[in-house]
Amino acid sequence: RHDSLRASLGKAKFAACAACHGMDGKGNQALGAPNLTDDIWLHGWGEAAITAMINNGKVNQMPAQAEKLTEAQIGVLSAYVWGLSNKQVAAR
């Protein structure tokens, strides 16, 4: 279940992600940064997969954030990103 309160707290943390994914989360194909607002899941589905990607990153594509953000910060950021995709799915 999506937690809108945690997601709202994660929006500020998304600013670092926006450099590649854009403030709207639509991604940047030139950089290889995927759209986070659609229902296409390249690296696993759900908030747990998002948390793992934020923590571990992807070699030569996305920097790992486990050393830069606290567990709580990663938790709210994951909720925010999960909410981006859920808005698109709910709109269908």
PDB file of C-alpha atoms in Angstrom:
ATOM      1  CA  ARG A   1       0.000   0.000   0.000  1.00  0.00           C
ATOM      2  CA  HIS A   2       1.289   3.432  -0.936  1.00  0.00           C
ATOM      3  CA  ASP A   3       2.024   5.773   1.980  1.00  0.00           C
ATOM      4  CA  SER A   4       1.287   9.307   0.779  1.00  0.00           C
ATOM      5  CA  LEU A   5       2.697  10.907   3.944  1.00  0.00           C
ATOM      6  CA  ARG A   6       6.081   9.188   3.516  1.00  0.00           C
ATOM      7  CA  ALA A   7       5.972  10.044  -0.185  1.00  0.00           C
ATOM      8  CA  SER A   8       5.428  13.735   0.528  1.00  0.00           C
ATOM      9  CA  LEU A   9       8.448  13.695   2.835  1.00  0.00           C
ATOM     10  CA  GLY A  10      10.547  12.117   0.075  1.00  0.00           C
ATOM     11  CA  LYS A  11       9.821  14.775  -2.534  1.00  0.00           C
ATOM     12  CA  ALA A  12      12.625  17.039  -1.267  1.00  0.00           C
ATOM     13  CA  LYS A  13      15.110  14.147  -1.466  1.00  0.00           C
ATOM     14  CA  PHE A  14      14.146  13.598  -5.115  1.00  0.00           C
ATOM     15  CA  ALA A  15      15.986  16.809  -6.090  1.00  0.00           C
ATOM     16  CA  ALA A  16      19.235  14.814  -6.399  1.00  0.00           C
ATOM     17  CA  CYS A  17      17.502  12.240  -8.614  1.00  0.00           C
ATOM     18  CA  ALA A  18      15.995  14.982 -10.778  1.00  0.00           C
ATOM     19  CA  ALA A  19      19.387  15.744 -12.313  1.00  0.00           C
ATOM     20  CA  CYS A  20      18.883  12.637 -14.453  1.00  0.00           C
ATOM     21  CA  HIS A  21      15.235  11.670 -14.034  1.00  0.00           C
ATOM     22  CA  GLY A  22      13.852  15.233 -14.264  1.00  0.00           C
ATOM     23  CA  MET A  23      11.774  17.030 -11.631  1.00  0.00           C
ATOM     24  CA  ASP A  24       8.684  15.378 -13.086  1.00  0.00           C
ATOM     25  CA  GLY A  25      10.324  11.920 -12.986  1.00  0.00           C
ATOM     26  CA  LYS A  26       9.850  11.400 -16.739  1.00  0.00           C
ATOM     27  CA  GLY A  27      13.526  10.499 -17.239  1.00  0.00           C
ATOM     28  CA  ASN A  28      16.146  11.524 -19.761  1.00  0.00           C
ATOM     29  CA  GLN A  29      16.665   9.077 -22.603  1.00  0.00           C
ATOM     30  CA  ALA A  30      19.925  10.761 -23.654  1.00  0.00           C
ATOM     31  CA  LEU A  31      21.387   9.867 -20.243  1.00  0.00           C
ATOM     32  CA  GLY A  32      19.693   6.478 -20.054  1.00  0.00           C
ATOM     33  CA  ALA A  33      17.635   7.596 -17.048  1.00  0.00           C
ATOM     34  CA  PRO A  34      14.268   5.821 -17.239  1.00  0.00           C
ATOM     35  CA  ASN A  35      10.847   7.339 -16.841  1.00  0.00           C
ATOM     36  CA  LEU A  36       9.758   6.722 -13.241  1.00  0.00           C
ATOM     37  CA  THR A  37       6.131   7.687 -13.842  1.00  0.00           C
ATOM     38  CA  ASP A  38       5.046   4.889 -16.166  1.00  0.00           C
ATOM     39  CA  ASP A  39       4.262   1.251 -15.453  1.00  0.00           C
ATOM     40  CA  ILE A  40       7.414  -0.136 -17.081  1.00  0.00           C
ATOM     41  CA  TRP A  41       9.679  -1.782 -14.513  1.00  0.00           C
ATOM     42  CA  LEU A  42      13.203  -2.388 -15.793  1.00  0.00           C
ATOM     43  CA  HIS A  43      14.764  -3.573 -12.527  1.00  0.00           C
ATOM     44  CA  GLY A  44      12.038  -5.233 -10.488  1.00  0.00           C
ATOM     45  CA  TRP A  45       8.597  -4.104  -9.366  1.00  0.00           C
ATOM     46  CA  GLY A  46       7.471  -2.303  -6.221  1.00  0.00           C
ATOM     47  CA  GLU A  47       8.805  -0.142  -3.453  1.00  0.00           C
ATOM     48  CA  ALA A  48      11.306  -2.796  -2.312  1.00  0.00           C
ATOM     49  CA  ALA A  49      12.880  -2.847  -5.790  1.00  0.00           C
ATOM     50  CA  ILE A  50      13.064   0.947  -5.763  1.00  0.00           C
ATOM     51  CA  THR A  51      14.732   0.912  -2.350  1.00  0.00           C
ATOM     52  CA  ALA A  52      17.293  -1.636  -3.557  1.00  0.00           C
ATOM     53  CA  MET A  53      18.075   0.460  -6.651  1.00  0.00           C
ATOM     54  CA  ILE A  54      18.497   3.630  -4.584  1.00  0.00           C
ATOM     55  CA  ASN A  55      20.719   1.823  -2.074  1.00  0.00           C
ATOM     56  CA  ASN A  56      22.860  -0.093  -4.557  1.00  0.00           C
ATOM     57  CA  GLY A  57      22.652   1.958  -7.743  1.00  0.00           C
ATOM     58  CA  LYS A  58      23.534   0.474 -11.107  1.00  0.00           C
ATOM     59  CA  VAL A  59      27.153   0.253 -12.236  1.00  0.00           C
ATOM     60  CA  ASN A  60      28.057   3.057 -14.648  1.00  0.00           C
ATOM     61  CA  GLN A  61      24.417   4.210 -14.748  1.00  0.00           C
ATOM     62  CA  MET A  62      23.134   5.322 -11.346  1.00  0.00           C
ATOM     63  CA  PRO A  63      25.195   6.098  -8.249  1.00  0.00           C
ATOM     64  CA  ALA A  64      24.436   4.150  -5.084  1.00  0.00           C
ATOM     65  CA  GLN A  65      22.956   6.309  -2.337  1.00  0.00           C
ATOM     66  CA  ALA A  66      23.392   4.004   0.671  1.00  0.00           C
ATOM     67  CA  GLU A  67      26.461   5.952   1.846  1.00  0.00           C
ATOM     68  CA  LYS A  68      24.889   9.358   1.130  1.00  0.00           C
ATOM     69  CA  LEU A  69      21.389   9.024   2.587  1.00  0.00           C
ATOM     70  CA  THR A  70      20.110   7.572   5.834  1.00  0.00           C
ATOM     71  CA  GLU A  71      17.820   4.556   5.865  1.00  0.00           C
ATOM     72  CA  ALA A  72      14.905   6.850   6.758  1.00  0.00           C
ATOM     73  CA  GLN A  73      15.724   9.211   3.883  1.00  0.00           C
ATOM     74  CA  ILE A  74      15.908   6.317   1.443  1.00  0.00           C
ATOM     75  CA  GLY A  75      12.580   5.057   2.802  1.00  0.00           C
ATOM     76  CA  VAL A  76      10.739   8.306   2.113  1.00  0.00           C
ATOM     77  CA  LEU A  77      12.476   8.716  -1.247  1.00  0.00           C
ATOM     78  CA  SER A  78      11.390   5.200  -2.259  1.00  0.00           C
ATOM     79  CA  ALA A  79       7.820   6.011  -1.230  1.00  0.00           C
ATOM     80  CA  TYR A  80       7.922   9.168  -3.361  1.00  0.00           C
ATOM     81  CA  VAL A  81       9.232   7.350  -6.444  1.00  0.00           C
ATOM     82  CA  TRP A  82       6.706   4.523  -5.928  1.00  0.00           C
ATOM     83  CA  GLY A  83       3.999   7.182  -5.834  1.00  0.00           C
ATOM     84  CA  LEU A  84       5.154   8.614  -9.170  1.00  0.00           C
ATOM     85  CA  SER A  85       4.478   5.322 -10.923  1.00  0.00           C
ATOM     86  CA  ASN A  86       1.276   4.611  -9.017  1.00  0.00           C
ATOM     87  CA  LYS A  87      -0.236   7.916 -10.107  1.00  0.00           C
ATOM     88  CA  GLN A  88       0.191   6.875 -13.737  1.00  0.00           C
ATOM     89  CA  VAL A  89      -1.266   3.406 -13.155  1.00  0.00           C
ATOM     90  CA  ALA A  90      -4.201   4.810 -11.156  1.00  0.00           C
ATOM     91  CA  ALA A  91      -4.981   7.270 -13.952  1.00  0.00           C
ATOM     92  CA  ARG A  92      -5.662   4.443 -16.416  1.00  0.00           C
TER      93      ARG A  92
END
